[in-house]
Coordinates of C-alpha atoms and ligand atoms in Angstrom, one line a residue:
X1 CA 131.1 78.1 125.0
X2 CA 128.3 80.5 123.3
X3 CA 129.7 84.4 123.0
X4 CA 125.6 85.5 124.3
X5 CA 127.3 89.0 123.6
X6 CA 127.6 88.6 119.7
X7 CA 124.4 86.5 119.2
X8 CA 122.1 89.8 119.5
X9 CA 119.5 89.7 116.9
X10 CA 118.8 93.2 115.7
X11 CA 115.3 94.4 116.3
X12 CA 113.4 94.0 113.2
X13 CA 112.4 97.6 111.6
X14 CA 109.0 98.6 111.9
X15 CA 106.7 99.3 108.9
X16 CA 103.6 101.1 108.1
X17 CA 101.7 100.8 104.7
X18 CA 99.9 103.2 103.2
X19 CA 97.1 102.4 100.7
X20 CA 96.8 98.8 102.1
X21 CA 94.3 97.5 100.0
X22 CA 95.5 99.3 96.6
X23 CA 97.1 97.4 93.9
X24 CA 100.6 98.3 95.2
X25 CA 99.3 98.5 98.9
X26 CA 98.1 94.8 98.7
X27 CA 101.5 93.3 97.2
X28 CA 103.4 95.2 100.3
X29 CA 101.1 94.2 102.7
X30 CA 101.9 90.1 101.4
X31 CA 105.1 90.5 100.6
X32 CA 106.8 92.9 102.9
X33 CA 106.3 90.5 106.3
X34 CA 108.2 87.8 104.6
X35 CA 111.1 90.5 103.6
X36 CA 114.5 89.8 106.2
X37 CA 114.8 92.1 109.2
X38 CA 111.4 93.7 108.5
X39 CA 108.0 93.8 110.4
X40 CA 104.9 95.1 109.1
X41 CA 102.9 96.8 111.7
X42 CA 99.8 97.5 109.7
X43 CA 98.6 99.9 107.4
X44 CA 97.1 102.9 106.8
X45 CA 93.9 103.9 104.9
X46 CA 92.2 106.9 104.1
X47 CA 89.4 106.0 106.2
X48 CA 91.7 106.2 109.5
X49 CA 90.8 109.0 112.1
X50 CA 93.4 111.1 113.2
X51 CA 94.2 108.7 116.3
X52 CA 94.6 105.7 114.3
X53 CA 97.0 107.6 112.3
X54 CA 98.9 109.0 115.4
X55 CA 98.7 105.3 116.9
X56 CA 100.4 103.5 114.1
X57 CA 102.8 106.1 113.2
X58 CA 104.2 106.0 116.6
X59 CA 104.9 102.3 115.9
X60 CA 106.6 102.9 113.1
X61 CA 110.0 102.9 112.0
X62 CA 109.3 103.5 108.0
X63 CA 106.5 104.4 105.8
X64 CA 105.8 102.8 102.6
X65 CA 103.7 105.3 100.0
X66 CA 102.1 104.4 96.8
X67 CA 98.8 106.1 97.5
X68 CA 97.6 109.0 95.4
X69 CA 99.5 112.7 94.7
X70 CA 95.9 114.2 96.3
X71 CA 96.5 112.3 99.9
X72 CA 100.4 111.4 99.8
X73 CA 102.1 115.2 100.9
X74 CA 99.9 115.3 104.3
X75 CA 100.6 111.7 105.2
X76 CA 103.8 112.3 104.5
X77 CA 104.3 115.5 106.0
X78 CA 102.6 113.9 109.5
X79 CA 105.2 110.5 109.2
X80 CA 108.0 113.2 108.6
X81 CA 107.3 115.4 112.2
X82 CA 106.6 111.7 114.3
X83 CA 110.3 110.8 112.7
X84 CA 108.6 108.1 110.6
X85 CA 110.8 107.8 107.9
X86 CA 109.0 107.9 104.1
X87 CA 109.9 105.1 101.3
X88 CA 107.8 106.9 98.1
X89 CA 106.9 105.3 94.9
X90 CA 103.5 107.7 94.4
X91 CA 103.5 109.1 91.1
X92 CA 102.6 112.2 90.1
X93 CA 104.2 114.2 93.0
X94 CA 105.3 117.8 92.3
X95 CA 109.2 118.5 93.2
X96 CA 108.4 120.8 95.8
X97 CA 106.7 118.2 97.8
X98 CA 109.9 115.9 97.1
X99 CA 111.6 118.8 98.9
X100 CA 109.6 119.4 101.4
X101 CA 110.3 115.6 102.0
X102 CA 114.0 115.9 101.9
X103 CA 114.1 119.2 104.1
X104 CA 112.0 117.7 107.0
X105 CA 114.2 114.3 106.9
X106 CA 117.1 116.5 107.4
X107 CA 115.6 118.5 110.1
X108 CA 114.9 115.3 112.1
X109 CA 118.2 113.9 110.9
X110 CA 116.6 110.5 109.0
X111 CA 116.6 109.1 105.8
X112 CA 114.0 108.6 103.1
X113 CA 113.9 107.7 100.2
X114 CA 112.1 108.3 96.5
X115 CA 112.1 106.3 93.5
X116 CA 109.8 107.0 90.0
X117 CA 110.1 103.0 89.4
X118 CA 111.5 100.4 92.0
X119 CA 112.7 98.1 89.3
X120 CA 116.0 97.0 88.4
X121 CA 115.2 96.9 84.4
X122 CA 113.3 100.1 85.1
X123 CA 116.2 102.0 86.1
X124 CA 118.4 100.7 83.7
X125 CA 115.7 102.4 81.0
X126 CA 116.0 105.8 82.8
X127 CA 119.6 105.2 82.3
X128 CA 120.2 104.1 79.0
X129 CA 117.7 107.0 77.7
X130 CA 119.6 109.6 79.6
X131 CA 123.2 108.6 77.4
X132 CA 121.2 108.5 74.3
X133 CA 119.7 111.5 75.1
X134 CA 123.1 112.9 75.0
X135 CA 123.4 112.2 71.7
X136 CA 120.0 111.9 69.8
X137 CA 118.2 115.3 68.7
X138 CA 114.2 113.6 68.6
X139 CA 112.7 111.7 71.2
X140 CA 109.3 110.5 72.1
X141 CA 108.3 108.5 74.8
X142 CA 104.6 105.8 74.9
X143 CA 103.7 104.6 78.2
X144 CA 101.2 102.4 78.7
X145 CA 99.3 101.1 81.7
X146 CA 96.1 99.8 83.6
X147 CA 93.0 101.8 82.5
X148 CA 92.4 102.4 86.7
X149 CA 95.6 104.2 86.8
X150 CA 95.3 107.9 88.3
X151 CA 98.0 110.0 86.8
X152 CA 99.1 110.7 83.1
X153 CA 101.4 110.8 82.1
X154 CA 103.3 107.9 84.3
X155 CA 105.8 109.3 86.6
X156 CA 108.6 107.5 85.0
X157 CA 107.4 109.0 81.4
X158 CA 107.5 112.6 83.3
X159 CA 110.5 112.1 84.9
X160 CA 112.8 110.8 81.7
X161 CA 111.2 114.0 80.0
X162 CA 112.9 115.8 82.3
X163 CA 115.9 114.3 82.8
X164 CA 116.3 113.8 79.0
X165 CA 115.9 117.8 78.3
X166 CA 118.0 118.2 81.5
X167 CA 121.3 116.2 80.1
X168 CA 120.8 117.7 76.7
X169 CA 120.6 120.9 77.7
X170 CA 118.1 122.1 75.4
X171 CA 115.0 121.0 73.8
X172 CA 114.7 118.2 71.3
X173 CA 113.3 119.0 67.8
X174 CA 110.2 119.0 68.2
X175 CA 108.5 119.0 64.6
X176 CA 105.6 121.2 63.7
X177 CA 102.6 119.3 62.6
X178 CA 100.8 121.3 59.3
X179 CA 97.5 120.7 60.4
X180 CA 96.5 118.8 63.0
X181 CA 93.1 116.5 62.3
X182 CA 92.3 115.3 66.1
X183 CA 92.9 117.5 69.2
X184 CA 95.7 116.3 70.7
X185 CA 97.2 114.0 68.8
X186 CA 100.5 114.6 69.4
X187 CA 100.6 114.0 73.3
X188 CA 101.7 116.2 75.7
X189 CA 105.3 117.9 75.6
X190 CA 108.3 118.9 77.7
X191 CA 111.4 120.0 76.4
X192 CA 110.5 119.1 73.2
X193 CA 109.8 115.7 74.1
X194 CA 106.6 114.0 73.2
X195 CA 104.9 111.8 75.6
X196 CA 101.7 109.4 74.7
X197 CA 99.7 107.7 76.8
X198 CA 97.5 104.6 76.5
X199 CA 95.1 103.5 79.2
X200 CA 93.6 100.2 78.4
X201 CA 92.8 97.0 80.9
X202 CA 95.5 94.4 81.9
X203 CA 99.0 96.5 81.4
X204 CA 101.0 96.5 84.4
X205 CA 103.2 98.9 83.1
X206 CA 105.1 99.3 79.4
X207 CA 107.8 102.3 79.0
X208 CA 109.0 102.8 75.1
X209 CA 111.9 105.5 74.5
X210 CA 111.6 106.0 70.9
X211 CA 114.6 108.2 69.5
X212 CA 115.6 109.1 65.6
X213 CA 119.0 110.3 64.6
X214 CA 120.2 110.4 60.8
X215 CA 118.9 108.0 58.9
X216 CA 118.3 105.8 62.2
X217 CA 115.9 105.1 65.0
X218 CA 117.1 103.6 68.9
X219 CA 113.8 102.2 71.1
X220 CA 114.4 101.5 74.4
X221 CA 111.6 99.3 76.3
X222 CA 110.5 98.5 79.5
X223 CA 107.6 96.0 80.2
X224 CA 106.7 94.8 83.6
X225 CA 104.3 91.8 84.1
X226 CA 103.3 91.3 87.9
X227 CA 103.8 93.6 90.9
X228 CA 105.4 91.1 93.4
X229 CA 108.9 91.2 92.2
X230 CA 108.8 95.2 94.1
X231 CA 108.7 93.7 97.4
X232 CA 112.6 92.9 97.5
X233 CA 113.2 96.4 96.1
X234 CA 111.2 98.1 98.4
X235 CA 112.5 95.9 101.3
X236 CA 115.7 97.6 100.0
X237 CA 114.6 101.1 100.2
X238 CA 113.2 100.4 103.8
X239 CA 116.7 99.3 104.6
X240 CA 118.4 102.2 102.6
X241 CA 116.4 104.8 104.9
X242 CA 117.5 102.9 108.4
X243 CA 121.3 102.9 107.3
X244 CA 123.7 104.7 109.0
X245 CA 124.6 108.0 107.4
X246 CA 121.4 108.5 105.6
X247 CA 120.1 111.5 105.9
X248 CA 117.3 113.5 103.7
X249 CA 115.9 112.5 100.6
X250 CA 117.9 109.1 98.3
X251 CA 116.4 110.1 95.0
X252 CA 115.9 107.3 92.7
X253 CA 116.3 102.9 93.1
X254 CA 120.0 103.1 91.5
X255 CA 121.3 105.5 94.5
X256 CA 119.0 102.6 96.7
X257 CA 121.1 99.8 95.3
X258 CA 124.4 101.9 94.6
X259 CA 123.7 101.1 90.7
X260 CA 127.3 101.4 89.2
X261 CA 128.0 104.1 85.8
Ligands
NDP301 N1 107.4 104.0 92.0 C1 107.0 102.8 91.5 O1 107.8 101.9 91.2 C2 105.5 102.5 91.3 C3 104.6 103.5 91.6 N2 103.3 103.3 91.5 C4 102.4 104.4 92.0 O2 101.8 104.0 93.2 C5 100.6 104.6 93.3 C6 99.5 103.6 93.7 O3 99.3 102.7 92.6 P1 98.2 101.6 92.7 O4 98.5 100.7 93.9 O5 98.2 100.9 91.4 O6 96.9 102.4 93.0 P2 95.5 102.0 93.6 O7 94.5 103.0 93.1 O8 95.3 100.6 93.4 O9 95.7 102.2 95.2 C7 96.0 103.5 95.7 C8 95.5 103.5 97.1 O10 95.7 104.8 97.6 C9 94.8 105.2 98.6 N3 94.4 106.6 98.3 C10 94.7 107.6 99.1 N4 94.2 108.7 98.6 C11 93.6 108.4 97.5 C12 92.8 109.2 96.5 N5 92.7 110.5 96.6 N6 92.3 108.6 95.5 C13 92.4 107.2 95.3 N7 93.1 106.4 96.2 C14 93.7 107.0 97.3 C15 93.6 104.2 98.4 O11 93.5 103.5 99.6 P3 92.6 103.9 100.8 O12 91.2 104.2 100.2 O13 92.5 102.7 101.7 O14 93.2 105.1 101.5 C16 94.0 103.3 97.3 O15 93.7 101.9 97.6 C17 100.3 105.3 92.0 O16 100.7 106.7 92.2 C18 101.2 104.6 91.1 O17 101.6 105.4 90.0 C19 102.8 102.1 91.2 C20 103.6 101.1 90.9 C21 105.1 101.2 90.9
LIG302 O1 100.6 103.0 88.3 C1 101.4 102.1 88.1 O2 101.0 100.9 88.0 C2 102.8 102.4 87.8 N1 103.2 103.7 88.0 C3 104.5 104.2 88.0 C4 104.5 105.4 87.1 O3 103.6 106.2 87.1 O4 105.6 105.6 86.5 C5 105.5 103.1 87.7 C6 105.1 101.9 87.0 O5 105.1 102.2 85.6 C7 103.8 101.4 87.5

């Protein structure tokens, strides 16, 4: 005889997309609706009146972001106080609005979650650069990507920067150019690490970690070729803010998929 009792099917989560018809927007909007467990209940553009919004938030579960630093805080902020919780690849965000984020996810007790790349290899980069950052006294970092991108540099380059100066503990050597021939030909800086960037048509996205020791040079790389492959990761992160337990801001796709040390 059929147990009815353990044959519930649970309800499917609920998801919003912002930026539909951007790059990103686009793949979420195809992808996401053939993801497991979720549904996608439509998207939301900048064009959208302030009932629109309210309408589709409030028929939301989850909000998937990867809009523009200018727009992303007040969309956020809005998903955050109708308890719609925020999945956030938007680069370029400054770390107060990533605690704004975590602050009013605690305050309505759900999770969201934050991640500077949503791909496996990606992540592995971040980590690999932040051991050899241990260790290394010069760095630099080239990213490359799409000549429409917004932001420079990337937000992964800014956030290994970062991170790379933060596990050191001091700034990397950062040697003095005699005389510079081009205005600013030696990127911008942070911590003593150098970061490049090239805009030019037809890159996805291309990270290179370029260290020197003594007598010895370490590059780490990262090149991604389509954008479909985030839809599984992302699906992930949706998940990741629904879970039990999860509450305020997951920083990062290795705390999404519990990425072993
Ligand atoms: N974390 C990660 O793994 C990844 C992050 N990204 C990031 O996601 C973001 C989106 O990337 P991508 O899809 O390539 O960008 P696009 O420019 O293709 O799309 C962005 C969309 O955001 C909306 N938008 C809202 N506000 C603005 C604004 N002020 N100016 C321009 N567009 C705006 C637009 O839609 P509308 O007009 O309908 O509102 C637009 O279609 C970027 O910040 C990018 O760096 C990208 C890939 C991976
Ligand atoms: O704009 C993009 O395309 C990407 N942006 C992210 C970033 O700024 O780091 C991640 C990825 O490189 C693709």
């Amino acid at each position: 005889m059929l147990n009815t009792a353990s044959a519930q099917v649970p309800e499917p989560i609920r998801v919003v997309v912002a930026g539909p018809n951007g790059r990103m927007g686009r793949a979420m909007m195809e992808g996401l609706p053939q993801q497991s467990g979720l549904h996608v209940v439509g998207g939301l553009s900048r064009k959208d009146d302030d009932e629109a919004i309210a309408a589709v938030l409030a028929a939301a579960d989850v909000i998937v972001d990867f809009t523009h630093p200018a727009t992303s805080p007040a969309l956020l902020e809005r998903a955050l106080d109708a308890g719609v919780r925020p999945v956030i690849g938007t680069s370029g965000l400054a770390e107060e609005v990533l605690e704004l984020v975590d602050g009013k996810a605690r305050e309505q007790g759900i999770g969201a979650v934050w991640a500077p790349h949503f791909r496996l290899a990606a992540v592995l980069m971040i980590r690999f650069a932040g051991i050899a950052a241990r260790y290394l006294d010069h760095v630099e970092i080239i990213e490359a990507h799409h000549s429409t991108k917004a932001d420079a540099p990337s937000g992964v380059a800014r956030t290994m920067a970062r991170m790379m100066r933060d596990v050191r503990g001091s700034d990397f050597v950062d040697p003095t150019v005699e005389k510079e021939t081009l205005d600013g030909v030696r990127g911008g800086v942070h911590g003593g690490v150098r970061v490049h960037s090239i805009r030019v048509p037809d890159i996805v996205g291309w990270h290179e970690v370029m260290f020197s020791g003594d007598q010895e040079q370490l590059t780490i790389r990262h090149h991604e070729t389509g954008r479909e492959s985030y839809v599984p990761a992302v699906a992930a992160a949706v998940q990741k803010t629904m879970a039990p337990g999860v509450i305020g801001l997951v920083r990062g796709y290795d705390a999404v998929i519990g990425l072993a040390d």
